[in-house]
Amino acid sequence: MSNEKTKILIADDDDHISSLVALYLESNGYDTCVCSNGEAALAKLTEIDFDAAILDVMMPGMSGFEVLSELRKTSNVPVIMLSARGEANDKITGLDYGADDYLTKPFEPQELIARLKAVLRRANTASAKEVKQVELFNLIVNISDFTVTLNGERIDMPPKEIELLYMLVKTPMHVFTRDDLLKEIWGQKYSGDSRTVDVHIKRVREKLGDNPHWKLTTVWGVGYKIDVF
């Protein structure tokens, strides 16, 4: 998240527990927002783009399960449920509602931190996997179905050319060295000639032709980039 801290919502009607959880999270570099009931938690989760939420199951008024049920209608934000009860049915209910993890009170703060890091890591990985298509003006590169569309027309390219183009288009104006492109597209163990990148770039250029909005540019002695005008 660049320079922004990861934002975590904590909802528990026990002020001692919520304050303790907030203290440990903040000492580990997180920003926190504390709510004492389910209604307030749901309102905050609707207003603010949190990175994760920690919800107590048993709260006055709206329970943690009810908050989670409403939240899952519009959001996939990672959620860890907290409960004073350890019955298996509670855990199953939480997971059925869409919880990412479940922790029984009392718990060690270090365990909560470890579980929080795990759900955030899974969420970040899932989010990265969802980004399989990039668009740049009249160009669409999709590596989920390996297609390239230019001005609404399909351009035939083999997978390596599509992966190469996707990497360049995803970060316009960034200069990628030949080694960067080789490692990302052909893999760390590739031992062939680095000029294979030049050959693929040449073919991609020929297929795309000239464009008034962007250009696949050679940075002599370094590598390649997509210039945007």
PDB file of C-alpha atoms in Angstrom:
ATOM      1  CA  MET A   1       0.000   0.000   0.000  1.00  0.00           C
ATOM      2  CA  SER A   2       2.946   2.328  -0.658  1.00  0.00           C
ATOM      3  CA  ASN A   3       3.294   4.759   2.287  1.00  0.00           C
ATOM      4  CA  GLU A   4      -0.180   4.166   3.714  1.00  0.00           C
ATOM      5  CA  LYS A   5      -0.584   1.967   6.738  1.00  0.00           C
ATOM      6  CA  THR A   6      -2.836  -1.071   6.602  1.00  0.00           C
ATOM      7  CA  LYS A   7      -6.206  -0.143   8.116  1.00  0.00           C
ATOM      8  CA  ILE A   8      -7.922  -2.601  10.451  1.00  0.00           C
ATOM      9  CA  LEU A   9     -11.392  -2.297  11.994  1.00  0.00           C
ATOM     10  CA  ILE A  10     -11.886  -3.834  15.453  1.00  0.00           C
ATOM     11  CA  ALA A  11     -15.416  -4.437  16.756  1.00  0.00           C
ATOM     12  CA  ASP A  12     -15.899  -5.741  20.324  1.00  0.00           C
ATOM     13  CA  ASP A  13     -18.234  -4.637  23.122  1.00  0.00           C
ATOM     14  CA  ASP A  14     -15.506  -5.400  25.685  1.00  0.00           C
ATOM     15  CA  ASP A  15     -13.501  -2.157  25.855  1.00  0.00           C
ATOM     16  CA  HIS A  16     -10.568  -3.897  27.526  1.00  0.00           C
ATOM     17  CA  ILE A  17     -10.198  -6.442  24.700  1.00  0.00           C
ATOM     18  CA  SER A  18     -10.680  -3.941  21.880  1.00  0.00           C
ATOM     19  CA  SER A  19      -8.157  -1.530  23.427  1.00  0.00           C
ATOM     20  CA  LEU A  20      -5.650  -4.330  23.923  1.00  0.00           C
ATOM     21  CA  VAL A  21      -6.063  -5.582  20.348  1.00  0.00           C
ATOM     22  CA  ALA A  22      -5.712  -2.027  19.011  1.00  0.00           C
ATOM     23  CA  LEU A  23      -2.557  -1.486  21.073  1.00  0.00           C
ATOM     24  CA  TYR A  24      -0.889  -4.634  19.725  1.00  0.00           C
ATOM     25  CA  LEU A  25      -1.902  -3.910  16.148  1.00  0.00           C
ATOM     26  CA  GLU A  26      -0.664  -0.331  16.296  1.00  0.00           C
ATOM     27  CA  SER A  27       2.636  -1.450  17.821  1.00  0.00           C
ATOM     28  CA  ASN A  28       2.981  -3.707  14.757  1.00  0.00           C
ATOM     29  CA  GLY A  29       2.473  -0.804  12.341  1.00  0.00           C
ATOM     30  CA  TYR A  30      -1.278  -1.010  11.616  1.00  0.00           C
ATOM     31  CA  ASP A  31      -3.855   1.786  11.741  1.00  0.00           C
ATOM     32  CA  THR A  32      -6.924   0.830  13.766  1.00  0.00           C
ATOM     33  CA  CYS A  33     -10.527   1.931  14.196  1.00  0.00           C
ATOM     34  CA  VAL A  34     -12.458   0.600  17.221  1.00  0.00           C
ATOM     35  CA  CYS A  35     -16.231   0.091  17.420  1.00  0.00           C
ATOM     36  CA  SER A  36     -18.210  -1.192  20.414  1.00  0.00           C
ATOM     37  CA  ASN A  37     -21.205  -2.635  18.558  1.00  0.00           C
ATOM     38  CA  GLY A  38     -22.191  -4.253  15.284  1.00  0.00           C
ATOM     39  CA  GLU A  39     -24.193  -1.353  13.880  1.00  0.00           C
ATOM     40  CA  ALA A  40     -21.274   1.055  14.236  1.00  0.00           C
ATOM     41  CA  ALA A  41     -18.896  -1.519  12.751  1.00  0.00           C
ATOM     42  CA  LEU A  42     -21.059  -2.062   9.674  1.00  0.00           C
ATOM     43  CA  ALA A  43     -21.418   1.691   9.168  1.00  0.00           C
ATOM     44  CA  LYS A  44     -17.642   2.181   9.319  1.00  0.00           C
ATOM     45  CA  LEU A  45     -17.012  -0.743   6.979  1.00  0.00           C
ATOM     46  CA  THR A  46     -19.426   0.827   4.506  1.00  0.00           C
ATOM     47  CA  GLU A  47     -17.825   4.270   4.729  1.00  0.00           C
ATOM     48  CA  ILE A  48     -14.114   3.389   4.844  1.00  0.00           C
ATOM     49  CA  ASP A  49     -12.016   1.066   2.695  1.00  0.00           C
ATOM     50  CA  PHE A  50     -10.488  -1.120   5.419  1.00  0.00           C
ATOM     51  CA  ASP A  51      -7.900  -3.788   4.628  1.00  0.00           C
ATOM     52  CA  ALA A  52      -9.346  -6.232   7.195  1.00  0.00           C
ATOM     53  CA  ALA A  53     -11.827  -6.446  10.070  1.00  0.00           C
ATOM     54  CA  ILE A  54     -11.778  -8.226  13.428  1.00  0.00           C
ATOM     55  CA  LEU A  55     -15.337  -8.869  14.656  1.00  0.00           C
ATOM     56  CA  ASP A  56     -16.512 -10.219  17.996  1.00  0.00           C
ATOM     57  CA  VAL A  57     -19.323 -12.734  17.575  1.00  0.00           C
ATOM     58  CA  MET A  58     -21.402 -11.732  20.617  1.00  0.00           C
ATOM     59  CA  MET A  59     -22.161  -8.001  20.549  1.00  0.00           C
ATOM     60  CA  PRO A  60     -25.314  -6.200  21.735  1.00  0.00           C
ATOM     61  CA  GLY A  61     -27.819  -5.507  18.986  1.00  0.00           C
ATOM     62  CA  MET A  62     -26.212  -6.660  15.764  1.00  0.00           C
ATOM     63  CA  SER A  63     -23.966  -9.707  16.262  1.00  0.00           C
ATOM     64  CA  GLY A  64     -20.668 -10.249  14.512  1.00  0.00           C
ATOM     65  CA  PHE A  65     -22.294 -12.913  12.348  1.00  0.00           C
ATOM     66  CA  GLU A  66     -24.990 -10.448  11.248  1.00  0.00           C
ATOM     67  CA  VAL A  67     -22.388  -7.792  10.456  1.00  0.00           C
ATOM     68  CA  LEU A  68     -20.444 -10.323   8.413  1.00  0.00           C
ATOM     69  CA  SER A  69     -23.565 -11.484   6.581  1.00  0.00           C
ATOM     70  CA  GLU A  70     -24.437  -7.904   5.551  1.00  0.00           C
ATOM     71  CA  LEU A  71     -20.820  -7.092   4.706  1.00  0.00           C
ATOM     72  CA  ARG A  72     -20.469 -10.047   2.362  1.00  0.00           C
ATOM     73  CA  LYS A  73     -23.273  -8.700   0.163  1.00  0.00           C
ATOM     74  CA  THR A  74     -20.951  -5.956  -1.045  1.00  0.00           C
ATOM     75  CA  SER A  75     -17.395  -6.644   0.142  1.00  0.00           C
ATOM     76  CA  ASN A  76     -14.737  -9.358   0.251  1.00  0.00           C
ATOM     77  CA  VAL A  77     -12.619  -7.596   2.876  1.00  0.00           C
ATOM     78  CA  PRO A  78     -10.815 -10.204   5.044  1.00  0.00           C
ATOM     79  CA  VAL A  79     -12.583 -10.864   8.369  1.00  0.00           C
ATOM     80  CA  ILE A  80     -11.380 -12.630  11.509  1.00  0.00           C
ATOM     81  CA  MET A  81     -14.103 -13.589  13.988  1.00  0.00           C
ATOM     82  CA  LEU A  82     -13.493 -13.539  17.757  1.00  0.00           C
ATOM     83  CA  SER A  83     -15.589 -15.597  20.161  1.00  0.00           C
ATOM     84  CA  ALA A  84     -15.554 -16.452  23.863  1.00  0.00           C
ATOM     85  CA  ARG A  85     -17.071 -19.777  22.937  1.00  0.00           C
ATOM     86  CA  GLY A  86     -15.118 -22.583  21.358  1.00  0.00           C
ATOM     87  CA  GLU A  87     -17.893 -24.767  20.036  1.00  0.00           C
ATOM     88  CA  ALA A  88     -17.243 -26.163  16.578  1.00  0.00           C
ATOM     89  CA  ASN A  89     -20.671 -24.970  15.428  1.00  0.00           C
ATOM     90  CA  ASP A  90     -19.706 -21.336  16.023  1.00  0.00           C
ATOM     91  CA  LYS A  91     -16.618 -21.720  13.886  1.00  0.00           C
ATOM     92  CA  ILE A  92     -18.578 -23.457  11.134  1.00  0.00           C
ATOM     93  CA  THR A  93     -21.228 -20.720  11.233  1.00  0.00           C
ATOM     94  CA  GLY A  94     -18.569 -18.022  10.918  1.00  0.00           C
ATOM     95  CA  LEU A  95     -16.897 -19.721   7.980  1.00  0.00           C
ATOM     96  CA  ASP A  96     -20.277 -20.308   6.324  1.00  0.00           C
ATOM     97  CA  TYR A  97     -21.023 -16.579   6.588  1.00  0.00           C
ATOM     98  CA  GLY A  98     -17.733 -15.853   4.845  1.00  0.00           C
ATOM     99  CA  ALA A  99     -15.200 -15.379   7.650  1.00  0.00           C
ATOM    100  CA  ASP A 100     -11.568 -15.836   6.674  1.00  0.00           C
ATOM    101  CA  ASP A 101     -10.478 -17.058  10.111  1.00  0.00           C
ATOM    102  CA  TYR A 102     -11.838 -17.668  13.607  1.00  0.00           C
ATOM    103  CA  LEU A 103     -10.108 -17.169  16.949  1.00  0.00           C
ATOM    104  CA  THR A 104     -11.396 -18.236  20.373  1.00  0.00           C
ATOM    105  CA  LYS A 105     -10.941 -16.038  23.461  1.00  0.00           C
ATOM    106  CA  PRO A 106      -8.710 -15.897  25.365  1.00  0.00           C
ATOM    107  CA  PHE A 107      -5.947 -15.726  22.750  1.00  0.00           C
ATOM    108  CA  GLU A 108      -2.342 -14.634  22.537  1.00  0.00           C
ATOM    109  CA  PRO A 109      -1.934 -11.298  20.742  1.00  0.00           C
ATOM    110  CA  GLN A 110       0.948 -12.776  18.738  1.00  0.00           C
ATOM    111  CA  GLU A 111      -1.396 -15.428  17.378  1.00  0.00           C
ATOM    112  CA  LEU A 112      -3.898 -12.767  16.284  1.00  0.00           C
ATOM    113  CA  ILE A 113      -1.111 -10.835  14.534  1.00  0.00           C
ATOM    114  CA  ALA A 114       0.047 -13.996  12.761  1.00  0.00           C
ATOM    115  CA  ARG A 115      -3.481 -14.851  11.622  1.00  0.00           C
ATOM    116  CA  LEU A 116      -4.083 -11.265  10.480  1.00  0.00           C
ATOM    117  CA  LYS A 117      -0.913 -11.298   8.406  1.00  0.00           C
ATOM    118  CA  ALA A 118      -1.994 -14.607   6.861  1.00  0.00           C
ATOM    119  CA  VAL A 119      -5.453 -13.391   5.786  1.00  0.00           C
ATOM    120  CA  LEU A 120      -3.996 -10.148   4.423  1.00  0.00           C
ATOM    121  CA  ARG A 121      -1.417 -12.119   2.448  1.00  0.00           C
ATOM    122  CA  ARG A 122      -4.096 -14.398   0.998  1.00  0.00           C
ATOM    123  CA  ALA A 123      -6.260 -11.404   0.106  1.00  0.00           C
ATOM    124  CA  ASN A 124      -3.368  -9.636  -1.627  1.00  0.00           C
ATOM    125  CA  THR A 125      -2.508 -12.776  -3.582  1.00  0.00           C
ATOM    126  CA  ALA A 126      -6.130 -13.243  -4.667  1.00  0.00           C
ATOM    127  CA  SER A 127      -6.362  -9.612  -5.689  1.00  0.00           C
ATOM    128  CA  ALA A 128      -3.218  -9.852  -7.759  1.00  0.00           C
ATOM    129  CA  LYS A 129      -4.564 -12.916  -9.547  1.00  0.00           C
ATOM    130  CA  GLU A 130      -7.742 -11.072 -10.482  1.00  0.00           C
ATOM    131  CA  VAL A 131      -5.785  -8.462 -12.451  1.00  0.00           C
ATOM    132  CA  LYS A 132      -5.406 -10.340 -15.720  1.00  0.00           C
ATOM    133  CA  GLN A 133      -6.332  -7.649 -18.206  1.00  0.00           C
ATOM    134  CA  VAL A 134      -4.810  -4.250 -18.890  1.00  0.00           C
ATOM    135  CA  GLU A 135      -6.067  -1.489 -21.173  1.00  0.00           C
ATOM    136  CA  LEU A 136      -4.165   1.382 -22.737  1.00  0.00           C
ATOM    137  CA  PHE A 137      -6.332   3.635 -24.886  1.00  0.00           C
ATOM    138  CA  ASN A 138      -7.275   1.401 -27.852  1.00  0.00           C
ATOM    139  CA  LEU A 139      -5.213  -1.606 -26.741  1.00  0.00           C
ATOM    140  CA  ILE A 140      -6.472  -4.444 -24.511  1.00  0.00           C
ATOM    141  CA  VAL A 141      -4.123  -7.212 -23.370  1.00  0.00           C
ATOM    142  CA  ASN A 142      -5.707 -10.155 -21.548  1.00  0.00           C
ATOM    143  CA  ILE A 143      -3.573 -12.968 -20.147  1.00  0.00           C
ATOM    144  CA  SER A 144      -6.478 -14.919 -18.709  1.00  0.00           C
ATOM    145  CA  ASP A 145      -7.501 -15.984 -22.212  1.00  0.00           C
ATOM    146  CA  PHE A 146      -4.323 -14.804 -24.009  1.00  0.00           C
ATOM    147  CA  THR A 147      -5.918 -12.294 -26.343  1.00  0.00           C
ATOM    148  CA  VAL A 148      -4.814  -8.927 -27.668  1.00  0.00           C
ATOM    149  CA  THR A 149      -7.362  -6.470 -29.067  1.00  0.00           C
ATOM    150  CA  LEU A 150      -6.414  -3.305 -30.938  1.00  0.00           C
ATOM    151  CA  ASN A 151      -9.112  -0.868 -32.055  1.00  0.00           C
ATOM    152  CA  GLY A 152     -11.677  -3.571 -31.391  1.00  0.00           C
ATOM    153  CA  GLU A 153      -9.948  -6.133 -33.604  1.00  0.00           C
ATOM    154  CA  ARG A 154      -8.193  -9.277 -32.455  1.00  0.00           C
ATOM    155  CA  ILE A 155      -4.411  -9.425 -33.027  1.00  0.00           C
ATOM    156  CA  ASP A 156      -2.928 -12.920 -33.284  1.00  0.00           C
ATOM    157  CA  MET A 157       0.071 -13.396 -31.003  1.00  0.00           C
ATOM    158  CA  PRO A 158       1.670 -16.427 -29.342  1.00  0.00           C
ATOM    159  CA  PRO A 159       1.595 -16.591 -25.510  1.00  0.00           C
ATOM    160  CA  LYS A 160       5.139 -15.276 -24.919  1.00  0.00           C
ATOM    161  CA  GLU A 161       4.509 -12.172 -27.022  1.00  0.00           C
ATOM    162  CA  ILE A 162       1.246 -11.551 -25.146  1.00  0.00           C
ATOM    163  CA  GLU A 163       2.940 -11.960 -21.748  1.00  0.00           C
ATOM    164  CA  LEU A 164       5.712  -9.608 -22.827  1.00  0.00           C
ATOM    165  CA  LEU A 165       3.238  -6.981 -24.034  1.00  0.00           C
ATOM    166  CA  TYR A 166       1.127  -7.357 -20.885  1.00  0.00           C
ATOM    167  CA  MET A 167       4.141  -6.659 -18.667  1.00  0.00           C
ATOM    168  CA  LEU A 168       5.053  -3.528 -20.606  1.00  0.00           C
ATOM    169  CA  VAL A 169       1.510  -2.155 -20.888  1.00  0.00           C
ATOM    170  CA  LYS A 170       0.766  -2.812 -17.223  1.00  0.00           C
ATOM    171  CA  THR A 171       3.387  -0.221 -16.228  1.00  0.00           C
ATOM    172  CA  PRO A 172       3.603   2.471 -18.930  1.00  0.00           C
ATOM    173  CA  MET A 173       6.734   4.668 -19.000  1.00  0.00           C
ATOM    174  CA  HIS A 174       8.666   2.145 -16.877  1.00  0.00           C
ATOM    175  CA  VAL A 175      11.886   0.890 -18.442  1.00  0.00           C
ATOM    176  CA  PHE A 176      12.312  -2.890 -18.248  1.00  0.00           C
ATOM    177  CA  THR A 177      15.766  -4.324 -18.827  1.00  0.00           C
ATOM    178  CA  ARG A 178      16.164  -7.421 -20.962  1.00  0.00           C
ATOM    179  CA  ASP A 179      17.016  -9.351 -17.784  1.00  0.00           C
ATOM    180  CA  ASP A 180      13.796  -8.121 -16.131  1.00  0.00           C
ATOM    181  CA  LEU A 181      11.749  -9.357 -19.064  1.00  0.00           C
ATOM    182  CA  LEU A 182      13.616 -12.653 -19.347  1.00  0.00           C
ATOM    183  CA  LYS A 183      13.167 -13.487 -15.661  1.00  0.00           C
ATOM    184  CA  GLU A 184       9.498 -12.523 -15.607  1.00  0.00           C
ATOM    185  CA  ILE A 185       8.433 -14.124 -18.900  1.00  0.00           C
ATOM    186  CA  TRP A 186      10.872 -16.973 -19.452  1.00  0.00           C
ATOM    187  CA  GLY A 187      11.679 -17.721 -15.803  1.00  0.00           C
ATOM    188  CA  GLN A 188      14.692 -17.597 -13.514  1.00  0.00           C
ATOM    189  CA  LYS A 189      16.221 -20.767 -14.977  1.00  0.00           C
ATOM    190  CA  TYR A 190      16.222 -19.575 -18.593  1.00  0.00           C
ATOM    191  CA  SER A 191      19.731 -19.975 -19.992  1.00  0.00           C
ATOM    192  CA  GLY A 192      19.160 -18.988 -23.617  1.00  0.00           C
ATOM    193  CA  ASP A 193      20.234 -15.896 -25.529  1.00  0.00           C
ATOM    194  CA  SER A 194      18.932 -12.590 -24.132  1.00  0.00           C
ATOM    195  CA  ARG A 195      18.382 -11.478 -27.733  1.00  0.00           C
ATOM    196  CA  THR A 196      15.225 -13.587 -27.730  1.00  0.00           C
ATOM    197  CA  VAL A 197      13.602 -10.548 -26.067  1.00  0.00           C
ATOM    198  CA  ASP A 198      14.653  -8.364 -29.016  1.00  0.00           C
ATOM    199  CA  VAL A 199      13.174 -10.847 -31.475  1.00  0.00           C
ATOM    200  CA  HIS A 200       9.845 -10.955 -29.636  1.00  0.00           C
ATOM    201  CA  ILE A 201       9.727  -7.166 -29.311  1.00  0.00           C
ATOM    202  CA  LYS A 202      10.330  -6.832 -33.057  1.00  0.00           C
ATOM    203  CA  ARG A 203       7.421  -9.166 -33.809  1.00  0.00           C
ATOM    204  CA  VAL A 204       5.111  -7.369 -31.380  1.00  0.00           C
ATOM    205  CA  ARG A 205       5.963  -4.014 -32.980  1.00  0.00           C
ATOM    206  CA  GLU A 206       5.221  -5.338 -36.457  1.00  0.00           C
ATOM    207  CA  LYS A 207       1.816  -6.621 -35.362  1.00  0.00           C
ATOM    208  CA  LEU A 208       0.770  -3.492 -33.485  1.00  0.00           C
ATOM    209  CA  GLY A 209       2.017  -0.903 -35.974  1.00  0.00           C
ATOM    210  CA  ASP A 210       2.070   2.819 -35.225  1.00  0.00           C
ATOM    211  CA  ASN A 211      -0.264   4.390 -32.692  1.00  0.00           C
ATOM    212  CA  PRO A 212      -1.040   8.051 -31.902  1.00  0.00           C
ATOM    213  CA  HIS A 213      -1.398   7.435 -28.143  1.00  0.00           C
ATOM    214  CA  TRP A 214       1.478   5.143 -27.224  1.00  0.00           C
ATOM    215  CA  LYS A 215       4.653   3.586 -28.585  1.00  0.00           C
ATOM    216  CA  LEU A 216       6.777   0.555 -27.778  1.00  0.00           C
ATOM    217  CA  THR A 217      10.152   2.269 -27.357  1.00  0.00           C
ATOM    218  CA  THR A 218      13.723   0.951 -27.242  1.00  0.00           C
ATOM    219  CA  VAL A 219      15.883   2.478 -24.523  1.00  0.00           C
ATOM    220  CA  TRP A 220      19.283   1.873 -26.059  1.00  0.00           C
ATOM    221  CA  GLY A 221      21.673  -0.101 -23.887  1.00  0.00           C
ATOM    222  CA  VAL A 222      18.965  -0.748 -21.293  1.00  0.00           C
ATOM    223  CA  GLY A 223      15.736  -2.321 -22.530  1.00  0.00           C
ATOM    224  CA  TYR A 224      12.182  -1.397 -23.466  1.00  0.00           C
ATOM    225  CA  LYS A 225       9.188   0.618 -22.301  1.00  0.00           C
ATOM    226  CA  ILE A 226       5.766   1.811 -23.406  1.00  0.00           C
ATOM    227  CA  ASP A 227       5.729   5.567 -23.998  1.00  0.00           C
ATOM    228  CA  VAL A 228       2.391   7.356 -23.632  1.00  0.00           C
ATOM    229  CA  PHE A 229       1.680  10.617 -25.474  1.00  0.00           C
TER     230      PHE A 229
END
